[in-house]
Amino acid sequence: MRATRAMVIVLSLALIPSACGAPPGVGNSAVAGALDQQARSIGMLAIGANGAVASVDGFATAVGLEVLMDGGNAIDAAIAVGFALAVTHPAAGNIGGGGFMTIYLAEEDRYTTLDFRERAPLGATADMYLGEDGRPVRGLNYRGWLAPGVPGTVAGFELAHQTYGHLPWERLVEPAVRLADEGILLTPYLAGSLASVAESFEPFPASKKAFLKSDGTPHASGDLLRQPDLAWSLRQIMREGAAAFYTGAVAERLAAAMSENGGLITMEDLAAYEAKERDPVRGTYRGYEIISMPPPSSGGTILVEMLNILETFDMSQYEASDPAAIHLLIEAMRQGYLDRATYLGDADFVDVPIDRLTSKEYAHQVAAGIEPTRARRSAALGAEILEAPESTETTHYSVVDVWGNVVSTTYTIESGFGSRAMAAGTGFLLNNEMSDFNAWPGVTDERGYIGTKPNLIAPGKRMLSSMTPTIVAKDGKPVLVVGSPGGKTIINTVLRVIVNVVDFGLPLPDAVREPRVHHQWMPDSVRLEATSAADTIAALRGLGHDASGRGLQGDAHCIFIYPDGARLAVADPRRSGAAGAY
Ligand code: DON
């Protein structure tokens, strides 16, 4: 990592006025107080000596920063940001979904992770989405009342708070209650995203009521969006903790709506949900330590595997956009995603060979088969599991506090706005995470269907995730906090940011901006971001890759910690974003 070059660029960016201005859309009493304070900046980049937050949304970043400035630790701030995003970023922020936190505890010099992934309801079966013809019924695992897994977010935040939090629970939920009650002024981003899905709310009256005007049309940018039902749910949670959600008044409304609409989640399912603390997956990359999420996410395991493969090549001889470097990234991805499809699932239900997949020996074996100037074919690699696309919402945020504690959180309701289903009177969308299970047992094909055993549905099992909340450390101290949304692309986005920083010496803002690349074994094609150079795409085609450029990949809100302790928060400009520091 070329720290000197990075530092100069960072400091000059911090002096750009727009990088230090007020967050977009602020003007709400829930956050206005903190804006009066000195020595605090929120923008697309922010640098501070004490604490930092980077998230998709200005309200949520401001809430997190306020918690830090009030004496909260990074865990407190991460909880408050998570609840705030449930109000201000309903496409992915949630209390009706699930996710993961990777945590560094400075005082104990210890890393841990929290798993609050959704679980299959107890009435779920491996073939529940198949029709009479033995094929998946289109959309059944995706929209409506059969799509949700049992939500984990509220249990996860409570576990985080009880185990590692500092400020009172009410202090962390209250800003979200206020944002929901008093309302937020819709940013162009949020108004646009709600308008783009407005029609899909039609079969779900509670969702229509929550997000559309009373005549059923979408709100405009600048309108005030109040969410009184969500405020009710959050207030129950503020007063009674997770019990309100899993056994109390919120649970009753949720279970009643499920039973009325043919869903599977019952009071028993909710009462049985447990968030879990797990040991992280760990690896090393050229002297850096990688700490990330174990199963039921595939993220940490496959990230470490791909980094180990890349470590066998001299990547630093290339520029970040060099087709030769991107070729090696693609070949590492091809193997990583084949192994993901073959082995990964909920390790409480199936054996996952994490040690082997993350070992340097295995990486050397794989690397020996990679040719520097020719694409391999995925079908030739994974023939034994072959028998016969994904959404783009989820959200990642990063927090560092004054003591050096770090939290990397990715959570989701799967698709943007999840299943669209909402129980009357609760105000929160339910996830469609059941679509992350392999819905068609036995069918793995070149279109990208995966039907392998480890990730088949079973009652109480957690569906496989790609979410990769990660901390990178050097000399025993965290230096980079990174993660992203983007479904299966997530692991590759995190890989790209790490390689950009470690191998190509890019300062974090450039590492985040650099065009991304995705290959997932099957389909055997490479997707580069639309911002990639035409020459790069042509050169990859020349190496035999089915490469094309379109769209954007991920949304990585990251923090870099310099040796002198300065914290640089970087918001990814791809969607919306707000970095804050003090
Ligand atoms: O857990 C997972 O891997 C997915 N449910 C995440 C979904 C996602 O990232 C969608 N988009 N950004």
XYZ file of C-alpha atoms and ligand atoms in Angstrom:
594
model
C 0.000 0.000 0.000
C 1.558 3.323 -1.016
C 0.501 5.307 2.007
C 2.294 8.546 1.175
C 0.641 8.985 -2.205
C -2.692 8.014 -0.733
C -2.376 10.514 2.103
C -1.628 13.473 -0.173
C -4.630 12.773 -2.363
C -6.872 12.180 0.606
C -5.957 15.410 2.304
C -6.497 17.425 -0.830
C -9.886 15.808 -1.344
C -10.860 16.649 2.215
C -10.344 20.316 1.406
C -12.838 20.288 -1.452
C -15.882 22.198 -0.119
C -18.425 19.773 -1.575
C -16.703 16.955 0.256
C -17.390 18.653 3.574
C -20.922 19.984 3.047
C -24.210 18.967 4.627
C -25.692 15.584 3.781
C -28.193 15.489 0.949
C -31.745 15.813 2.123
C -30.985 16.852 5.701
C -33.445 19.303 7.149
C -35.006 17.003 9.630
C -35.111 17.621 13.344
C -33.839 14.151 14.096
C -30.441 15.064 12.753
C -30.400 18.855 12.736
C -28.919 19.159 16.226
C -25.749 17.370 15.321
C -25.237 19.549 12.263
C -24.591 22.547 14.502
C -21.610 20.887 16.069
C -18.138 21.917 15.101
C -15.492 19.741 13.498
C -17.901 17.363 11.880
C -18.179 16.724 8.204
C -20.560 14.765 6.045
C -20.241 14.406 2.298
C -19.070 11.821 -0.195
C -15.727 11.833 1.633
C -15.032 12.758 5.215
C -11.926 12.558 7.341
C -11.667 12.804 11.109
C -9.353 11.875 13.951
C -12.032 10.264 16.115
C -14.841 8.363 14.480
C -16.319 7.760 11.042
C -19.415 6.331 9.392
C -20.047 5.548 5.722
C -23.471 4.465 4.521
C -25.836 4.796 1.587
C -27.846 7.570 3.214
C -27.239 11.021 4.762
C -29.822 10.647 7.521
C -28.408 7.319 8.662
C -24.793 8.489 8.554
C -25.744 11.555 10.598
C -27.558 9.370 13.152
C -24.479 7.141 13.479
C -22.122 10.060 13.845
C -24.343 11.608 16.514
C -24.234 8.342 18.494
C -20.428 8.291 18.269
C -20.205 11.921 19.359
C -22.523 11.135 22.293
C -20.026 8.581 23.616
C -21.434 5.522 21.865
C -19.044 2.931 20.517
C -18.945 1.579 16.950
C -21.371 -1.201 17.854
C -23.895 1.328 19.207
C -23.516 3.442 16.088
C -23.907 0.435 13.788
C -27.164 -0.495 15.531
C -28.494 3.065 15.279
C -27.485 3.323 11.610
C -29.210 0.003 10.926
C -32.474 1.120 12.526
C -32.282 4.504 10.763
C -31.751 2.869 7.362
C -34.873 0.781 8.004
C -36.729 4.105 7.759
C -34.701 6.107 5.260
C -33.574 3.388 2.824
C -36.538 1.014 2.603
C -35.184 -0.716 -0.510
C -32.673 -2.553 1.666
C -32.510 -1.059 5.153
C -34.735 -3.204 7.275
C -36.155 -4.802 10.337
C -37.872 -7.411 8.142
C -34.685 -8.985 6.779
C -31.319 -10.107 8.025
C -27.581 -9.737 7.714
C -24.148 -9.919 9.221
C -21.678 -7.837 11.226
C -17.922 -8.289 11.336
C -16.550 -6.581 14.437
C -13.149 -5.587 15.842
C -13.066 -5.045 19.601
C -10.099 -2.781 20.256
C -9.804 -3.254 23.995
C -9.707 -7.054 23.693
C -7.832 -6.936 20.364
C -10.305 -9.515 19.089
C -12.441 -10.045 15.993
C -15.877 -11.608 15.974
C -18.956 -11.815 13.751
C -22.681 -11.743 14.331
C -25.003 -13.778 12.131
C -28.575 -12.538 11.971
C -29.381 -14.175 8.652
C -33.013 -15.179 8.050
C -34.016 -18.836 8.511
C -36.415 -20.983 6.554
C -39.742 -21.298 8.381
C -40.294 -24.585 10.206
C -42.922 -25.547 7.610
C -40.509 -25.110 4.663
C -39.490 -28.028 2.424
C -36.820 -28.551 -0.251
C -39.386 -28.679 -3.050
C -41.786 -25.992 -1.796
C -41.285 -23.803 -4.868
C -41.760 -26.570 -7.470
C -44.976 -26.922 -9.438
C -46.648 -30.136 -10.596
C -44.309 -30.277 -13.583
C -41.351 -30.484 -11.185
C -40.059 -27.061 -12.214
C -39.912 -23.935 -10.016
C -43.085 -21.855 -10.151
C -41.966 -18.502 -11.442
C -41.842 -15.805 -8.781
C -43.083 -17.935 -5.878
C -39.824 -17.613 -3.918
C -39.473 -14.029 -4.947
C -42.646 -12.011 -4.352
C -45.398 -12.255 -1.774
C -46.063 -14.238 1.348
C -44.110 -17.451 0.642
C -40.868 -15.593 -0.139
C -39.804 -14.372 3.328
C -37.467 -16.146 5.678
C -37.858 -15.532 9.411
C -36.308 -12.078 9.902
C -33.116 -11.758 11.945
C -32.183 -8.074 12.039
C -33.839 -7.094 15.329
C -32.427 -10.149 17.145
C -29.010 -9.407 15.647
C -29.021 -5.795 16.792
C -30.154 -6.818 20.264
C -27.391 -9.431 20.472
C -24.856 -6.803 19.341
C -26.111 -4.393 21.973
C -26.290 -6.876 24.847
C -22.846 -8.262 24.100
C -20.852 -5.227 23.039
C -22.997 -2.065 23.232
C -22.509 0.828 25.573
C -25.311 3.411 25.319
C -28.883 2.522 26.363
C -30.893 0.581 23.735
C -33.593 3.295 23.630
C -30.976 5.862 22.582
C -30.123 3.724 19.554
C -33.669 3.056 18.352
C -35.082 6.497 19.106
C -33.644 8.382 16.083
C -35.328 5.850 13.793
C -38.643 6.228 15.644
C -38.359 9.978 15.171
C -37.465 9.741 11.473
C -40.462 7.459 10.881
C -42.832 9.557 12.996
C -41.865 13.038 11.863
C -41.079 11.951 8.334
C -38.186 12.463 5.958
C -38.012 14.741 2.945
C -37.675 12.414 -0.021
C -34.380 12.748 -1.833
C -34.494 12.403 -5.630
C -32.833 8.990 -5.162
C -35.448 7.661 -2.742
C -38.404 9.189 -4.621
C -37.073 7.665 -7.846
C -36.559 4.221 -6.378
C -40.042 4.170 -4.800
C -41.607 5.337 -8.081
C -39.788 2.613 -10.009
C -41.460 -0.134 -7.957
C -44.806 1.561 -7.239
C -46.840 -0.833 -9.417
C -45.408 -3.889 -7.704
C -46.954 -2.765 -4.397
C -50.449 -3.167 -5.906
C -51.237 -6.625 -4.410
C -50.001 -5.515 -0.970
C -52.298 -2.882 0.609
C -50.078 -2.199 3.645
C -47.053 -1.525 1.406
C -49.124 0.749 -0.835
C -50.310 2.663 2.187
C -46.755 2.973 3.545
C -44.993 4.157 0.412
C -47.505 5.707 -2.008
C -49.835 8.693 -1.795
C -53.438 8.029 -0.761
C -54.478 8.057 -4.457
C -51.939 5.275 -5.145
C -49.491 7.450 -7.094
C -45.817 7.831 -6.150
C -44.489 10.686 -4.035
C -42.268 13.307 -5.646
C -38.809 14.283 -4.571
C -39.095 16.835 -1.728
C -42.359 15.341 -0.382
C -42.470 14.472 3.297
C -42.723 10.706 3.821
C -44.127 9.843 7.239
C -44.254 6.159 8.248
C -46.549 5.946 11.303
C -46.959 2.162 11.226
C -43.199 1.684 11.080
C -42.873 4.177 13.951
C -45.298 1.964 15.912
C -43.172 -1.164 15.308
C -39.961 0.640 16.151
C -41.496 2.094 19.295
C -42.457 -1.411 20.477
C -38.878 -2.503 19.827
C -37.492 0.579 21.582
C -39.573 -0.150 24.690
C -39.494 -3.934 24.875
C -36.426 -4.930 22.883
C -36.414 -7.816 20.414
C -39.153 -9.558 22.441
C -41.651 -7.147 20.870
C -40.669 -8.428 17.434
C -40.384 -12.143 18.180
C -43.053 -12.815 20.812
C -44.900 -9.544 21.386
C -47.231 -7.166 19.561
C -45.208 -6.964 16.340
C -44.946 -10.763 16.155
C -48.724 -11.064 16.524
C -49.400 -8.725 13.609
C -46.819 -10.474 11.463
C -48.041 -14.002 12.191
C -51.677 -12.951 11.674
C -50.890 -11.521 8.213
C -48.935 -14.660 7.291
C -51.803 -16.896 8.241
C -54.379 -14.737 6.387
C -52.288 -14.686 3.211
C -51.036 -18.264 2.999
C -47.517 -17.564 4.315
C -45.544 -20.000 6.463
C -44.083 -17.884 9.268
C -45.825 -18.561 12.596
C -45.480 -17.324 16.178
C -43.456 -20.496 16.786
C -41.038 -19.584 13.984
C -40.567 -16.099 15.373
C -40.082 -17.255 18.960
C -37.500 -19.824 17.832
C -35.302 -17.350 15.916
C -31.817 -16.812 17.334
C -28.993 -14.562 16.177
C -25.587 -16.193 16.574
C -22.054 -15.071 17.322
C -19.556 -16.912 15.125
C -15.795 -17.011 14.669
C -14.770 -15.080 11.574
C -13.165 -16.623 8.502
C -9.568 -15.425 8.422
C -6.867 -15.328 5.821
C -3.841 -13.314 4.798
C -3.036 -11.399 1.632
C 0.501 -10.109 1.054
C 1.028 -9.324 4.725
C -2.489 -8.008 5.370
C -4.973 -9.934 7.454
C -8.460 -10.557 6.078
C -11.288 -10.990 8.582
C -14.703 -11.749 7.163
C -17.988 -13.613 7.386
C -18.196 -17.422 7.712
C -21.205 -19.519 6.603
C -24.091 -19.101 6.214
C -22.396 -16.483 4.084
C -20.149 -17.718 1.325
C -18.514 -14.269 1.354
C -15.529 -14.649 3.666
C -14.574 -18.143 2.536
C -14.648 -17.370 -1.178
C -13.002 -13.952 -0.718
C -10.054 -15.545 1.106
C -9.865 -18.328 -1.496
C -9.742 -15.845 -4.386
C -7.158 -13.629 -2.635
C -4.970 -16.700 -1.992
C -5.122 -17.577 -5.693
C -4.200 -14.008 -6.705
C -1.351 -13.937 -4.189
C 0.469 -16.531 -6.298
C 0.738 -13.962 -9.118
C 2.642 -10.678 -9.130
C -0.357 -8.357 -9.428
C 1.588 -5.187 -8.572
C 3.287 -5.254 -11.984
C -0.058 -4.195 -13.487
C -2.245 -1.084 -13.386
C -5.747 -1.584 -11.944
C -7.369 -1.440 -15.396
C -4.833 -3.678 -17.155
C -6.630 -6.535 -18.982
C -3.899 -8.960 -17.866
C -4.726 -8.190 -14.230
C -8.477 -8.397 -14.844
C -7.958 -11.763 -16.552
C -6.333 -13.124 -13.378
C -9.162 -11.704 -11.263
C -11.681 -13.448 -13.527
C -9.894 -16.797 -13.320
C -9.790 -16.553 -9.508
C -13.519 -15.714 -9.549
C -14.319 -18.635 -11.837
C -12.812 -21.084 -9.326
C -14.191 -19.286 -6.273
C -17.764 -19.353 -7.545
C -17.490 -22.973 -8.679
C -16.472 -23.882 -5.127
C -19.252 -21.694 -3.754
C -21.786 -23.658 -5.824
C -20.246 -27.003 -4.905
C -19.619 -26.713 -1.168
C -21.218 -23.709 0.508
C -24.341 -23.738 2.642
C -25.408 -23.269 6.272
C -22.609 -24.960 8.246
C -25.067 -25.732 11.071
C -26.663 -28.180 8.587
C -23.914 -29.283 6.182
C -20.145 -29.766 6.365
C -18.341 -26.955 4.586
C -14.602 -27.544 3.933
C -13.607 -24.010 4.940
C -10.064 -24.910 6.001
C -9.272 -26.548 2.692
C -10.868 -23.830 0.537
C -9.026 -21.074 2.398
C -5.634 -22.816 2.487
C -2.589 -21.560 0.592
C -1.941 -25.142 -0.676
C -5.315 -25.272 -2.380
C -4.712 -21.858 -3.959
C -1.397 -23.073 -5.383
C -3.099 -26.118 -6.918
C -5.754 -23.921 -8.532
C -3.266 -21.301 -9.711
C -1.220 -23.974 -11.484
C -4.163 -24.473 -13.844
C -4.555 -20.787 -14.725
C -3.026 -19.641 -17.991
C -1.919 -15.991 -18.087
C -3.185 -15.368 -21.616
C -6.166 -17.645 -22.156
C -9.634 -17.899 -20.600
C -10.596 -21.302 -19.220
C -14.101 -22.683 -19.795
C -16.364 -22.989 -16.762
C -18.138 -26.102 -18.084
C -14.834 -27.929 -18.263
C -14.124 -27.071 -14.630
C -17.420 -27.950 -12.978
C -18.669 -30.839 -15.088
C -19.424 -33.010 -12.070
C -22.087 -30.669 -10.678
C -23.598 -29.611 -14.008
C -26.889 -31.335 -14.921
C -28.717 -29.606 -17.189
C -29.419 -13.444 -12.561
C -29.870 -11.696 -9.467
C -31.165 -8.380 -7.977
C -29.208 -5.388 -6.816
C -30.385 -4.153 -3.428
C -28.935 -4.751 -0.011
C -26.862 -2.235 1.821
C -23.462 -2.050 3.452
C -22.187 0.433 6.028
C -18.938 0.862 7.933
C -18.245 2.402 11.344
C -15.065 3.189 13.313
C -15.097 4.812 16.760
C -12.653 6.863 18.799
C -11.382 3.780 20.665
C -10.599 1.938 17.435
C -13.557 -0.459 17.509
C -14.740 -1.303 14.002
C -18.025 -2.618 12.633
C -18.569 -3.755 9.047
C -22.284 -4.451 8.458
C -24.138 -5.754 5.418
C -27.861 -6.428 5.724
C -30.667 -6.966 3.281
C -34.206 -7.885 2.397
C -32.712 -9.545 -0.761
C -34.315 -7.746 -3.729
C -34.903 -4.017 -3.677
C -38.005 -3.670 -1.460
C -37.893 -7.425 -0.773
C -41.003 -9.541 -1.239
C -43.172 -6.352 -1.295
C -45.345 -8.026 1.348
C -46.041 -6.101 4.552
C -48.221 -7.113 7.489
C -50.986 -4.590 8.190
C -50.047 -2.090 10.879
C -46.325 -2.926 10.963
C -44.898 -0.556 8.323
C -41.914 -2.726 7.359
C -41.339 -4.781 4.238
C -40.673 -8.494 4.499
C -37.651 -9.984 2.821
C -37.645 -12.427 -0.104
C -34.529 -14.155 1.166
C -35.944 -17.660 0.508
C -34.862 -17.046 -3.105
C -31.238 -17.390 -1.934
C -31.805 -21.119 -1.372
C -31.322 -23.512 -4.294
C -34.975 -23.833 -5.288
C -34.598 -26.564 -7.925
C -32.879 -29.548 -6.311
C -30.392 -31.227 -8.608
C -30.495 -28.706 -11.430
C -27.241 -26.836 -11.982
C -26.880 -25.439 -15.464
C -25.099 -23.039 -17.728
C -27.740 -20.339 -17.226
C -26.611 -20.043 -13.615
C -29.171 -22.254 -11.849
C -27.533 -23.918 -8.879
C -29.247 -27.003 -7.457
C -26.474 -28.482 -5.338
C -27.250 -30.089 -1.975
C -25.509 -27.831 0.578
C -27.954 -24.975 -0.037
C -31.254 -26.854 -0.417
C -34.155 -25.689 1.754
C -34.696 -27.334 5.152
C -36.771 -26.173 8.132
C -34.838 -23.695 10.271
C -31.864 -23.610 7.887
C -30.230 -20.322 6.897
C -30.045 -19.639 3.150
C -26.586 -19.138 1.643
C -25.523 -15.517 1.328
C -22.810 -13.668 -0.555
C -22.683 -10.776 1.863
C -19.067 -10.067 2.758
C -18.676 -7.507 5.547
C -14.897 -7.476 5.894
C -12.109 -5.894 7.906
C -8.551 -5.792 6.556
C -5.777 -5.422 9.148
C -2.068 -4.683 9.015
C 0.353 -5.254 11.878
C -2.558 -6.323 14.044
C -4.672 -3.183 13.530
C -7.648 -2.636 11.201
C -6.840 -0.470 8.175
C -9.816 -1.003 5.869
C -13.524 -1.609 6.473
C -15.296 -2.823 3.346
C -18.434 -4.531 2.069
C -21.105 -4.087 -0.578
C -24.553 -5.046 -1.825
C -25.011 -6.729 -5.197
C -26.073 -10.340 -4.669
C -23.484 -12.752 -6.021
C -21.365 -9.828 -7.246
C -20.702 -8.783 -3.637
C -17.659 -11.003 -3.077
C -16.093 -9.773 -6.310
C -16.713 -6.126 -5.404
C -14.992 -6.598 -2.045
C -12.150 -8.487 -3.759
C -11.689 -5.646 -6.249
C -11.540 -2.927 -3.588
C -8.961 -4.876 -1.550
C -6.783 -5.654 -4.582
C -7.037 -2.025 -5.748
C -5.708 -0.821 -2.405
C -3.127 -3.528 -1.659
C -1.749 -4.335 -5.129
C -2.371 -1.225 -7.177
C -1.723 1.292 -4.380
C -4.898 3.242 -5.070
C -6.158 5.670 -2.428
C -9.504 4.445 -1.135
C -11.683 6.930 -3.110
C -10.050 5.708 -6.341
C -10.164 2.078 -5.241
C -13.920 2.456 -4.737
C -14.451 4.277 -8.038
C -12.393 1.902 -10.231
C -14.700 -0.050 -12.614
C -15.612 -3.494 -11.266
C -15.774 -6.904 -12.837
C -17.903 -9.973 -12.156
C -17.664 -13.633 -13.111
C -19.561 -16.313 -11.175
C -18.506 -19.572 -12.876
C -21.927 -19.957 -14.532
C -23.089 -18.383 -16.763
C -19.585 -18.413 -18.254
C -19.484 -14.712 -19.029
C -17.752 -11.647 -17.679
C -19.680 -8.534 -16.813
C -17.709 -5.335 -16.513
C -19.188 -2.049 -15.395
C -20.455 0.248 -18.126
C -17.719 2.709 -17.177
C -15.012 0.234 -18.257
C -12.889 1.213 -21.251
C -13.913 -0.336 -24.578
C -10.261 -1.340 -25.104
C -10.285 -3.340 -21.865
C -13.381 -5.239 -22.908
C -11.939 -5.915 -26.368
C -8.673 -7.159 -24.859
C -10.534 -9.563 -22.554
C -12.483 -10.882 -25.523
C -9.150 -11.396 -27.224
C -8.156 -13.680 -24.328
C -11.295 -15.747 -24.913
C -13.654 -14.239 -22.320
C -17.289 -13.621 -23.178
C -16.960 -10.064 -21.820
C -19.400 -7.173 -22.022
C -19.881 -3.867 -20.219
C -23.153 -2.782 -18.664
C -24.673 -1.333 -15.537
C -22.958 -0.680 -12.241
C -21.803 -3.177 -9.645
C -22.232 -2.808 -5.912
C -22.192 0.117 -3.524
C -19.189 -0.100 -1.223
C -19.248 2.424 1.627
C -15.831 2.005 3.189
C -13.477 3.426 5.791
C -9.682 3.578 5.667
C -7.663 4.027 8.865
C -4.247 5.646 8.444
C -1.230 4.790 10.599
C -1.655 8.113 12.441
C -5.235 7.138 13.304
C -7.031 9.418 10.811
C -10.248 7.807 9.638
C -11.256 8.402 6.020
C -14.879 7.542 5.267
C -15.644 7.080 1.570
C -19.180 6.892 0.205
C -19.503 4.967 -3.033
C -21.039 7.317 -5.618
C -22.817 4.535 -7.549
C -26.229 4.919 -5.843
C -26.383 7.569 -3.196
C -24.165 7.815 -0.156
C -22.878 9.806 2.780
C -19.578 9.624 4.586
C -19.272 11.297 7.973
C -16.368 11.845 10.351
C -15.376 13.978 13.298
O -27.489 -12.569 0.919
C -27.234 -12.350 -0.259
O -26.196 -12.643 -0.777
C -28.267 -11.634 -1.098
N -29.584 -11.854 -0.585
C -27.932 -10.199 -1.120
C -28.883 -9.471 -2.005
C -28.274 -8.338 -2.620
O -27.162 -7.970 -2.407
C -29.103 -7.697 -3.580
N -28.449 -6.546 -3.977
N -27.830 -5.691 -3.983
